[in-house]
């Protein structure tokens, strides 16, 4: 019996010592893991701070370049960019709203014309947005005077709709031409300022020339960047207008054929 208690006591001591050793191992390994996690978090925070500093430095550098280029000419070029983008965005929104499914509209008008007559077809055009529907309405409104009168109305009103599609587009082309010209003017003025400083100093100092050349290059680059941005929007708008105009012409032919068929 005493031997049994001795064995149990020895086993208890071994178990307690083993548990204590494991606990000590956990205590020694846990802080290392925590330190690794904290280190990774600190590294990520450091990277985020560095990124923020880079973005901030880019913004500050852009402001610095703008001021160095001369607020006068750079401000005018910036105004050209703002006005050009405003007109371009307004035209893009208008042209996208003016786009319609001309085939579906023609089918609906033809069905209404066969079932309910001219008034039903005009009602379909009233409930549809876009220049094609407006042209259809004008043709149907004059169909009582004959097919030729309806055709003349379609052609005339098509010209009106084309003018509305091209509204204010010429201003974008003006800003495209004006921005680089202002930049080149800044270039000439910068070079004149550089030569004035050389003449006043009476010496060919590279530092005096560098300031004027920097102003010249900055205004030129900024003007060219503005022109490139506006040119991209301008080409998209012109392509969109051409697409809508072609759709209007095809729809006009379809309407005249439809009216001739209905008269028979």
PDB file of C-alpha atoms in Angstrom:
ATOM      1  CA  UNK A   1       0.000   0.000   0.000  1.00  0.00           C
ATOM      2  CA  UNK A   2       2.821   2.349   0.895  1.00  0.00           C
ATOM      3  CA  UNK A   3       4.501   1.478  -2.419  1.00  0.00           C
ATOM      4  CA  UNK A   4       1.276   2.381  -4.282  1.00  0.00           C
ATOM      5  CA  UNK A   5       1.100   5.808  -2.570  1.00  0.00           C
ATOM      6  CA  UNK A   6       4.799   6.341  -3.341  1.00  0.00           C
ATOM      7  CA  UNK A   7       4.249   5.606  -7.055  1.00  0.00           C
ATOM      8  CA  UNK A   8       1.194   7.916  -7.148  1.00  0.00           C
ATOM      9  CA  UNK A   9       3.149  10.712  -5.459  1.00  0.00           C
ATOM     10  CA  UNK A  10       6.023  10.330  -7.912  1.00  0.00           C
ATOM     11  CA  UNK A  11       3.539  10.400 -10.854  1.00  0.00           C
ATOM     12  CA  UNK A  12       1.887  13.555  -9.474  1.00  0.00           C
ATOM     13  CA  UNK A  13       5.252  15.283  -9.096  1.00  0.00           C
ATOM     14  CA  UNK A  14       6.205  14.338 -12.709  1.00  0.00           C
ATOM     15  CA  UNK A  15       2.851  15.587 -14.029  1.00  0.00           C
ATOM     16  CA  UNK A  16       3.116  18.881 -12.155  1.00  0.00           C
ATOM     17  CA  UNK A  17       6.672  19.408 -13.355  1.00  0.00           C
ATOM     18  CA  UNK A  18       5.644  18.639 -16.957  1.00  0.00           C
ATOM     19  CA  UNK A  19       2.687  21.058 -16.793  1.00  0.00           C
ATOM     20  CA  UNK A  20       4.931  23.744 -15.303  1.00  0.00           C
ATOM     21  CA  UNK A  21       7.486  23.262 -18.074  1.00  0.00           C
ATOM     22  CA  UNK A  22       4.788  23.561 -20.767  1.00  0.00           C
ATOM     23  CA  UNK A  23       3.410  26.672 -19.127  1.00  0.00           C
ATOM     24  CA  UNK A  24       6.864  28.178 -19.074  1.00  0.00           C
ATOM     25  CA  UNK A  25       7.299  27.351 -22.768  1.00  0.00           C
ATOM     26  CA  UNK A  26       3.984  29.048 -23.605  1.00  0.00           C
ATOM     27  CA  UNK A  27       4.994  32.098 -21.619  1.00  0.00           C
ATOM     28  CA  UNK A  28       8.299  32.290 -23.443  1.00  0.00           C
ATOM     29  CA  UNK A  29       6.886  31.723 -26.946  1.00  0.00           C
ATOM     30  CA  UNK A  30       3.789  33.919 -26.660  1.00  0.00           C
ATOM     31  CA  UNK A  31       5.595  37.253 -26.395  1.00  0.00           C
ATOM     32  CA  UNK A  32       7.613  36.399 -29.533  1.00  0.00           C
ATOM     33  CA  UNK A  33       4.409  35.915 -31.561  1.00  0.00           C
ATOM     34  CA  UNK A  34       2.925  39.081 -30.164  1.00  0.00           C
ATOM     35  CA  UNK A  35       6.076  40.954 -31.064  1.00  0.00           C
ATOM     36  CA  UNK A  36       5.910  39.619 -34.619  1.00  0.00           C
ATOM     37  CA  UNK A  37       2.298  40.755 -34.973  1.00  0.00           C
ATOM     38  CA  UNK A  38       3.110  44.176 -33.551  1.00  0.00           C
ATOM     39  CA  UNK A  39       6.123  44.429 -35.839  1.00  0.00           C
ATOM     40  CA  UNK A  40       4.008  43.620 -38.912  1.00  0.00           C
ATOM     41  CA  UNK A  41       1.384  46.165 -37.898  1.00  0.00           C
ATOM     42  CA  UNK A  42       4.080  48.783 -37.363  1.00  0.00           C
ATOM     43  CA  UNK A  43       5.580  47.969 -40.753  1.00  0.00           C
ATOM     44  CA  UNK A  44       2.185  48.340 -42.452  1.00  0.00           C
ATOM     45  CA  UNK A  45       1.576  51.604 -40.651  1.00  0.00           C
ATOM     46  CA  UNK A  46       5.007  52.828 -41.729  1.00  0.00           C
ATOM     47  CA  UNK A  47       4.261  51.938 -45.365  1.00  0.00           C
ATOM     48  CA  UNK A  48       0.893  53.732 -45.184  1.00  0.00           C
ATOM     49  CA  UNK A  49       2.558  56.819 -43.729  1.00  0.00           C
ATOM     50  CA  UNK A  50       5.201  56.732 -46.464  1.00  0.00           C
ATOM     51  CA  UNK A  51       2.482  56.438 -49.155  1.00  0.00           C
ATOM     52  CA  UNK A  52       0.606  59.373 -47.641  1.00  0.00           C
ATOM     53  CA  UNK A  53       3.800  61.399 -47.600  1.00  0.00           C
ATOM     54  CA  UNK A  54       4.439  60.550 -51.269  1.00  0.00           C
ATOM     55  CA  UNK A  55       0.908  61.587 -52.258  1.00  0.00           C
ATOM     56  CA  UNK A  56       1.210  64.768 -50.265  1.00  0.00           C
ATOM     57  CA  UNK A  57       4.569  65.552 -51.824  1.00  0.00           C
ATOM     58  CA  UNK A  58       3.119  65.020 -55.326  1.00  0.00           C
ATOM     59  CA  UNK A  59       0.293  67.455 -54.593  1.00  0.00           C
ATOM     60  CA  UNK A  60       2.709  69.971 -53.171  1.00  0.00           C
ATOM     61  CA  UNK A  61       5.012  69.511 -56.153  1.00  0.00           C
ATOM     62  CA  UNK A  62       2.104  70.108 -58.544  1.00  0.00           C
ATOM     63  CA  UNK A  63       1.169  73.316 -56.733  1.00  0.00           C
ATOM     64  CA  UNK A  64       4.797  74.388 -56.760  1.00  0.00           C
ATOM     65  CA  UNK A  65       5.105  73.805 -60.510  1.00  0.00           C
ATOM     66  CA  UNK A  66       1.868  75.694 -61.115  1.00  0.00           C
ATOM     67  CA  UNK A  67       3.151  78.706 -59.179  1.00  0.00           C
ATOM     68  CA  UNK A  68       6.567  78.549 -60.817  1.00  0.00           C
ATOM     69  CA  UNK A  69       4.950  78.550 -64.252  1.00  0.00           C
ATOM     70  CA  UNK A  70       3.365  81.901 -63.493  1.00  0.00           C
ATOM     71  CA  UNK A  71      -0.145  82.163 -62.015  1.00  0.00           C
ATOM     72  CA  UNK A  72      -1.225  84.482 -64.824  1.00  0.00           C
ATOM     73  CA  UNK A  73      -0.817  82.220 -67.841  1.00  0.00           C
ATOM     74  CA  UNK A  74      -1.170  78.981 -65.895  1.00  0.00           C
ATOM     75  CA  UNK A  75      -4.470  80.215 -64.443  1.00  0.00           C
ATOM     76  CA  UNK A  76      -5.824  81.026 -67.909  1.00  0.00           C
ATOM     77  CA  UNK A  77      -4.813  77.607 -69.206  1.00  0.00           C
ATOM     78  CA  UNK A  78      -6.430  75.982 -66.167  1.00  0.00           C
ATOM     79  CA  UNK A  79      -9.599  77.964 -66.865  1.00  0.00           C
ATOM     80  CA  UNK A  80      -9.593  76.599 -70.427  1.00  0.00           C
ATOM     81  CA  UNK A  81      -9.367  73.079 -69.028  1.00  0.00           C
ATOM     82  CA  UNK A  82     -12.234  73.611 -66.571  1.00  0.00           C
ATOM     83  CA  UNK A  83     -14.570  75.217 -69.122  1.00  0.00           C
ATOM     84  CA  UNK A  84     -13.688  72.678 -71.799  1.00  0.00           C
ATOM     85  CA  UNK A  85     -14.340  69.733 -69.476  1.00  0.00           C
ATOM     86  CA  UNK A  86     -17.634  71.257 -68.306  1.00  0.00           C
ATOM     87  CA  UNK A  87     -18.895  71.626 -71.881  1.00  0.00           C
ATOM     88  CA  UNK A  88     -17.600  68.174 -72.849  1.00  0.00           C
ATOM     89  CA  UNK A  89     -19.327  66.460 -69.917  1.00  0.00           C
ATOM     90  CA  UNK A  90     -22.589  68.290 -70.639  1.00  0.00           C
ATOM     91  CA  UNK A  91     -22.431  67.239 -74.312  1.00  0.00           C
ATOM     92  CA  UNK A  92     -21.648  63.624 -73.452  1.00  0.00           C
ATOM     93  CA  UNK A  93     -24.627  63.430 -71.104  1.00  0.00           C
ATOM     94  CA  UNK A  94     -26.913  65.066 -73.691  1.00  0.00           C
ATOM     95  CA  UNK A  95     -25.750  62.785 -76.508  1.00  0.00           C
ATOM     96  CA  UNK A  96     -26.151  59.651 -74.415  1.00  0.00           C
ATOM     97  CA  UNK A  97     -29.697  60.692 -73.529  1.00  0.00           C
ATOM     98  CA  UNK A  98     -30.372  61.399 -77.216  1.00  0.00           C
ATOM     99  CA  UNK A  99     -29.433  57.874 -78.272  1.00  0.00           C
ATOM    100  CA  UNK A 100     -32.464  55.671 -78.921  1.00  0.00           C
ATOM    101  CA  UNK A 101     -33.169  52.251 -80.342  1.00  0.00           C
ATOM    102  CA  UNK A 102     -34.290  53.403 -83.783  1.00  0.00           C
ATOM    103  CA  UNK A 103     -35.275  49.919 -84.994  1.00  0.00           C
ATOM    104  CA  UNK A 104     -37.560  49.364 -82.012  1.00  0.00           C
ATOM    105  CA  UNK A 105     -39.028  52.847 -82.427  1.00  0.00           C
ATOM    106  CA  UNK A 106     -39.695  52.271 -86.134  1.00  0.00           C
ATOM    107  CA  UNK A 107     -41.409  48.978 -85.356  1.00  0.00           C
ATOM    108  CA  UNK A 108     -43.583  50.575 -82.667  1.00  0.00           C
ATOM    109  CA  UNK A 109     -44.535  53.466 -84.965  1.00  0.00           C
ATOM    110  CA  UNK A 110     -45.394  51.088 -87.779  1.00  0.00           C
ATOM    111  CA  UNK A 111     -47.540  48.932 -85.497  1.00  0.00           C
ATOM    112  CA  UNK A 112     -49.332  51.996 -84.127  1.00  0.00           C
ATOM    113  CA  UNK A 113     -49.788  53.366 -87.644  1.00  0.00           C
ATOM    114  CA  UNK A 114     -51.381  50.128 -88.834  1.00  0.00           C
ATOM    115  CA  UNK A 115     -53.583  49.689 -85.773  1.00  0.00           C
ATOM    116  CA  UNK A 116     -54.548  53.209 -84.670  1.00  0.00           C
ATOM    117  CA  UNK A 117     -53.560  55.481 -87.518  1.00  0.00           C
ATOM    118  CA  UNK A 118     -51.432  58.611 -87.542  1.00  0.00           C
ATOM    119  CA  UNK A 119     -52.533  59.860 -84.106  1.00  0.00           C
ATOM    120  CA  UNK A 120     -51.524  56.617 -82.429  1.00  0.00           C
ATOM    121  CA  UNK A 121     -48.131  56.767 -84.140  1.00  0.00           C
ATOM    122  CA  UNK A 122     -47.672  60.388 -83.020  1.00  0.00           C
ATOM    123  CA  UNK A 123     -48.469  59.354 -79.454  1.00  0.00           C
ATOM    124  CA  UNK A 124     -45.684  56.784 -79.603  1.00  0.00           C
ATOM    125  CA  UNK A 125     -43.267  59.501 -80.738  1.00  0.00           C
ATOM    126  CA  UNK A 126     -44.391  61.836 -77.941  1.00  0.00           C
ATOM    127  CA  UNK A 127     -43.565  59.193 -75.336  1.00  0.00           C
ATOM    128  CA  UNK A 128     -40.077  58.554 -76.772  1.00  0.00           C
ATOM    129  CA  UNK A 129     -37.063  60.795 -76.166  1.00  0.00           C
ATOM    130  CA  UNK A 130     -34.395  61.641 -78.690  1.00  0.00           C
ATOM    131  CA  UNK A 131     -34.028  63.390 -82.055  1.00  0.00           C
ATOM    132  CA  UNK A 132     -35.202  60.371 -84.043  1.00  0.00           C
ATOM    133  CA  UNK A 133     -38.564  60.382 -82.298  1.00  0.00           C
ATOM    134  CA  UNK A 134     -38.840  64.142 -82.871  1.00  0.00           C
ATOM    135  CA  UNK A 135     -38.170  63.688 -86.585  1.00  0.00           C
ATOM    136  CA  UNK A 136     -40.778  60.935 -86.744  1.00  0.00           C
ATOM    137  CA  UNK A 137     -43.304  63.223 -85.063  1.00  0.00           C
ATOM    138  CA  UNK A 138     -42.686  66.069 -87.515  1.00  0.00           C
ATOM    139  CA  UNK A 139     -43.092  63.733 -90.485  1.00  0.00           C
ATOM    140  CA  UNK A 140     -46.297  62.234 -89.119  1.00  0.00           C
ATOM    141  CA  UNK A 141     -47.640  65.696 -88.312  1.00  0.00           C
ATOM    142  CA  UNK A 142     -47.316  66.737 -91.997  1.00  0.00           C
ATOM    143  CA  UNK A 143     -48.419  63.484 -93.561  1.00  0.00           C
ATOM    144  CA  UNK A 144     -51.908  64.942 -94.118  1.00  0.00           C
ATOM    145  CA  UNK A 145     -50.395  67.385 -96.644  1.00  0.00           C
ATOM    146  CA  UNK A 146     -48.808  64.570 -98.619  1.00  0.00           C
ATOM    147  CA  UNK A 147     -45.704  62.426 -98.501  1.00  0.00           C
ATOM    148  CA  UNK A 148     -43.567  65.135-100.128  1.00  0.00           C
ATOM    149  CA  UNK A 149     -44.528  67.650 -97.435  1.00  0.00           C
ATOM    150  CA  UNK A 150     -43.725  65.080 -94.777  1.00  0.00           C
ATOM    151  CA  UNK A 151     -40.334  64.426 -96.398  1.00  0.00           C
ATOM    152  CA  UNK A 152     -39.485  68.148 -96.472  1.00  0.00           C
ATOM    153  CA  UNK A 153     -40.480  68.462 -92.807  1.00  0.00           C
ATOM    154  CA  UNK A 154     -38.269  65.507 -91.897  1.00  0.00           C
ATOM    155  CA  UNK A 155     -35.269  66.968 -93.746  1.00  0.00           C
ATOM    156  CA  UNK A 156     -35.752  70.448 -92.282  1.00  0.00           C
ATOM    157  CA  UNK A 157     -36.234  69.273 -88.734  1.00  0.00           C
ATOM    158  CA  UNK A 158     -33.302  66.897 -89.106  1.00  0.00           C
ATOM    159  CA  UNK A 159     -31.082  69.923 -89.682  1.00  0.00           C
ATOM    160  CA  UNK A 160     -32.476  71.538 -86.539  1.00  0.00           C
ATOM    161  CA  UNK A 161     -31.742  68.437 -84.494  1.00  0.00           C
ATOM    162  CA  UNK A 162     -28.228  68.238 -85.909  1.00  0.00           C
ATOM    163  CA  UNK A 163     -27.627  71.815 -84.773  1.00  0.00           C
ATOM    164  CA  UNK A 164     -28.756  70.927 -81.261  1.00  0.00           C
ATOM    165  CA  UNK A 165     -26.407  67.955 -81.188  1.00  0.00           C
ATOM    166  CA  UNK A 166     -23.448  70.130 -82.212  1.00  0.00           C
ATOM    167  CA  UNK A 167     -24.294  72.918 -79.766  1.00  0.00           C
ATOM    168  CA  UNK A 168     -21.251  74.358 -77.909  1.00  0.00           C
ATOM    169  CA  UNK A 169     -18.901  71.793 -79.496  1.00  0.00           C
ATOM    170  CA  UNK A 170     -17.027  74.602 -81.252  1.00  0.00           C
ATOM    171  CA  UNK A 171     -16.057  75.987 -77.834  1.00  0.00           C
ATOM    172  CA  UNK A 172     -14.194  72.763 -77.056  1.00  0.00           C
ATOM    173  CA  UNK A 173     -12.198  73.081 -80.279  1.00  0.00           C
ATOM    174  CA  UNK A 174     -11.452  76.695 -79.343  1.00  0.00           C
ATOM    175  CA  UNK A 175     -10.037  75.663 -75.960  1.00  0.00           C
ATOM    176  CA  UNK A 176      -8.014  72.905 -77.635  1.00  0.00           C
ATOM    177  CA  UNK A 177      -6.350  75.494 -79.872  1.00  0.00           C
ATOM    178  CA  UNK A 178      -6.128  78.192 -77.195  1.00  0.00           C
ATOM    179  CA  UNK A 179      -4.424  76.160 -74.434  1.00  0.00           C
ATOM    180  CA  UNK A 180      -1.171  75.336 -76.314  1.00  0.00           C
ATOM    181  CA  UNK A 181      -1.040  78.844 -77.794  1.00  0.00           C
ATOM    182  CA  UNK A 182      -1.152  80.298 -74.284  1.00  0.00           C
ATOM    183  CA  UNK A 183       1.554  77.828 -73.284  1.00  0.00           C
ATOM    184  CA  UNK A 184       3.732  78.923 -76.188  1.00  0.00           C
ATOM    185  CA  UNK A 185       3.108  82.550 -75.247  1.00  0.00           C
ATOM    186  CA  UNK A 186       4.323  81.724 -71.745  1.00  0.00           C
ATOM    187  CA  UNK A 187       7.380  80.161 -73.358  1.00  0.00           C
ATOM    188  CA  UNK A 188       8.180  83.324 -75.276  1.00  0.00           C
ATOM    189  CA  UNK A 189       7.614  85.488 -72.209  1.00  0.00           C
ATOM    190  CA  UNK A 190       9.864  83.243 -70.109  1.00  0.00           C
ATOM    191  CA  UNK A 191      12.650  83.484 -72.666  1.00  0.00           C
ATOM    192  CA  UNK A 192      12.269  87.276 -72.803  1.00  0.00           C
ATOM    193  CA  UNK A 193      12.512  87.421 -69.009  1.00  0.00           C
ATOM    194  CA  UNK A 194      15.656  85.285 -69.105  1.00  0.00           C
ATOM    195  CA  UNK A 195      17.347  87.600 -71.620  1.00  0.00           C
ATOM    196  CA  UNK A 196      16.253  90.640 -69.616  1.00  0.00           C
ATOM    197  CA  UNK A 197      17.969  89.211 -66.522  1.00  0.00           C
ATOM    198  CA  UNK A 198      21.113  88.464 -68.518  1.00  0.00           C
ATOM    199  CA  UNK A 199      21.127  91.991 -69.900  1.00  0.00           C
ATOM    200  CA  UNK A 200      20.596  93.508 -66.449  1.00  0.00           C
ATOM    201  CA  UNK A 201      23.325  91.367 -64.880  1.00  0.00           C
ATOM    202  CA  UNK A 202      25.766  91.916 -67.737  1.00  0.00           C
ATOM    203  CA  UNK A 203      26.944  88.331 -67.364  1.00  0.00           C
ATOM    204  CA  UNK A 204      25.955  84.968 -68.827  1.00  0.00           C
ATOM    205  CA  UNK A 205      25.022  83.292 -65.570  1.00  0.00           C
ATOM    206  CA  UNK A 206      23.372  79.847 -66.045  1.00  0.00           C
ATOM    207  CA  UNK A 207      21.196  80.393 -62.959  1.00  0.00           C
ATOM    208  CA  UNK A 208      19.596  83.447 -64.541  1.00  0.00           C
ATOM    209  CA  UNK A 209      18.796  81.598 -67.764  1.00  0.00           C
ATOM    210  CA  UNK A 210      17.498  78.485 -65.983  1.00  0.00           C
ATOM    211  CA  UNK A 211      14.686  80.352 -64.222  1.00  0.00           C
ATOM    212  CA  UNK A 212      13.243  81.784 -67.427  1.00  0.00           C
ATOM    213  CA  UNK A 213      13.587  78.486 -69.298  1.00  0.00           C
ATOM    214  CA  UNK A 214      11.811  76.638 -66.466  1.00  0.00           C
ATOM    215  CA  UNK A 215       8.843  79.001 -66.704  1.00  0.00           C
ATOM    216  CA  UNK A 216       8.806  78.542 -70.470  1.00  0.00           C
ATOM    217  CA  UNK A 217       8.832  74.748 -70.275  1.00  0.00           C
ATOM    218  CA  UNK A 218       6.180  74.549 -67.546  1.00  0.00           C
ATOM    219  CA  UNK A 219       3.668  76.714 -69.399  1.00  0.00           C
ATOM    220  CA  UNK A 220       4.244  74.793 -72.629  1.00  0.00           C
ATOM    221  CA  UNK A 221       3.825  71.396 -70.993  1.00  0.00           C
ATOM    222  CA  UNK A 222       0.697  72.441 -69.116  1.00  0.00           C
ATOM    223  CA  UNK A 223      -0.879  73.884 -72.275  1.00  0.00           C
ATOM    224  CA  UNK A 224      -0.136  70.713 -74.244  1.00  0.00           C
ATOM    225  CA  UNK A 225      -1.558  68.492 -71.477  1.00  0.00           C
ATOM    226  CA  UNK A 226      -4.790  70.511 -71.442  1.00  0.00           C
ATOM    227  CA  UNK A 227      -5.063  70.296 -75.236  1.00  0.00           C
ATOM    228  CA  UNK A 228      -4.513  66.524 -75.217  1.00  0.00           C
ATOM    229  CA  UNK A 229      -7.181  65.944 -72.555  1.00  0.00           C
ATOM    230  CA  UNK A 230      -9.769  68.080 -74.350  1.00  0.00           C
ATOM    231  CA  UNK A 231      -8.896  66.521 -77.713  1.00  0.00           C
ATOM    232  CA  UNK A 232      -9.802  63.062 -76.410  1.00  0.00           C
ATOM    233  CA  UNK A 233     -13.209  64.279 -75.240  1.00  0.00           C
ATOM    234  CA  UNK A 234     -13.731  66.209 -78.481  1.00  0.00           C
ATOM    235  CA  UNK A 235     -13.082  63.171 -80.679  1.00  0.00           C
ATOM    236  CA  UNK A 236     -15.485  61.065 -78.612  1.00  0.00           C
ATOM    237  CA  UNK A 237     -18.204  63.730 -78.920  1.00  0.00           C
ATOM    238  CA  UNK A 238     -17.734  64.063 -82.691  1.00  0.00           C
ATOM    239  CA  UNK A 239     -17.900  60.288 -83.129  1.00  0.00           C
ATOM    240  CA  UNK A 240     -21.082  60.175 -81.029  1.00  0.00           C
ATOM    241  CA  UNK A 241     -22.676  62.965 -83.071  1.00  0.00           C
ATOM    242  CA  UNK A 242     -21.815  61.224 -86.349  1.00  0.00           C
ATOM    243  CA  UNK A 243     -23.380  58.015 -85.084  1.00  0.00           C
ATOM    244  CA  UNK A 244     -26.623  59.775 -84.086  1.00  0.00           C
ATOM    245  CA  UNK A 245     -26.770  61.700 -87.372  1.00  0.00           C
ATOM    246  CA  UNK A 246     -26.384  58.498 -89.390  1.00  0.00           C
ATOM    247  CA  UNK A 247     -29.127  56.949 -87.296  1.00  0.00           C
ATOM    248  CA  UNK A 248     -31.350  59.960 -87.996  1.00  0.00           C
ATOM    249  CA  UNK A 249     -30.791  59.682 -91.754  1.00  0.00           C
ATOM    250  CA  UNK A 250     -31.558  55.975 -91.809  1.00  0.00           C
ATOM    251  CA  UNK A 251     -34.656  56.511 -89.693  1.00  0.00           C
ATOM    252  CA  UNK A 252     -35.857  59.297 -92.003  1.00  0.00           C
ATOM    253  CA  UNK A 253     -35.677  56.968 -95.003  1.00  0.00           C
ATOM    254  CA  UNK A 254     -37.502  54.277 -93.029  1.00  0.00           C
ATOM    255  CA  UNK A 255     -40.245  56.747 -92.057  1.00  0.00           C
ATOM    256  CA  UNK A 256     -40.820  57.925 -95.635  1.00  0.00           C
ATOM    257  CA  UNK A 257     -41.077  54.327 -96.857  1.00  0.00           C
ATOM    258  CA  UNK A 258     -43.486  53.635 -94.025  1.00  0.00           C
ATOM    259  CA  UNK A 259     -45.692  56.604 -94.940  1.00  0.00           C
ATOM    260  CA  UNK A 260     -45.716  55.669 -98.628  1.00  0.00           C
ATOM    261  CA  UNK A 261     -46.780  52.149 -97.722  1.00  0.00           C
ATOM    262  CA  UNK A 262     -49.470  53.465 -95.382  1.00  0.00           C
ATOM    263  CA  UNK A 263     -50.893  55.787 -98.055  1.00  0.00           C
ATOM    264  CA  UNK A 264     -51.340  52.881-100.418  1.00  0.00           C
TER     265      UNK A 264
END
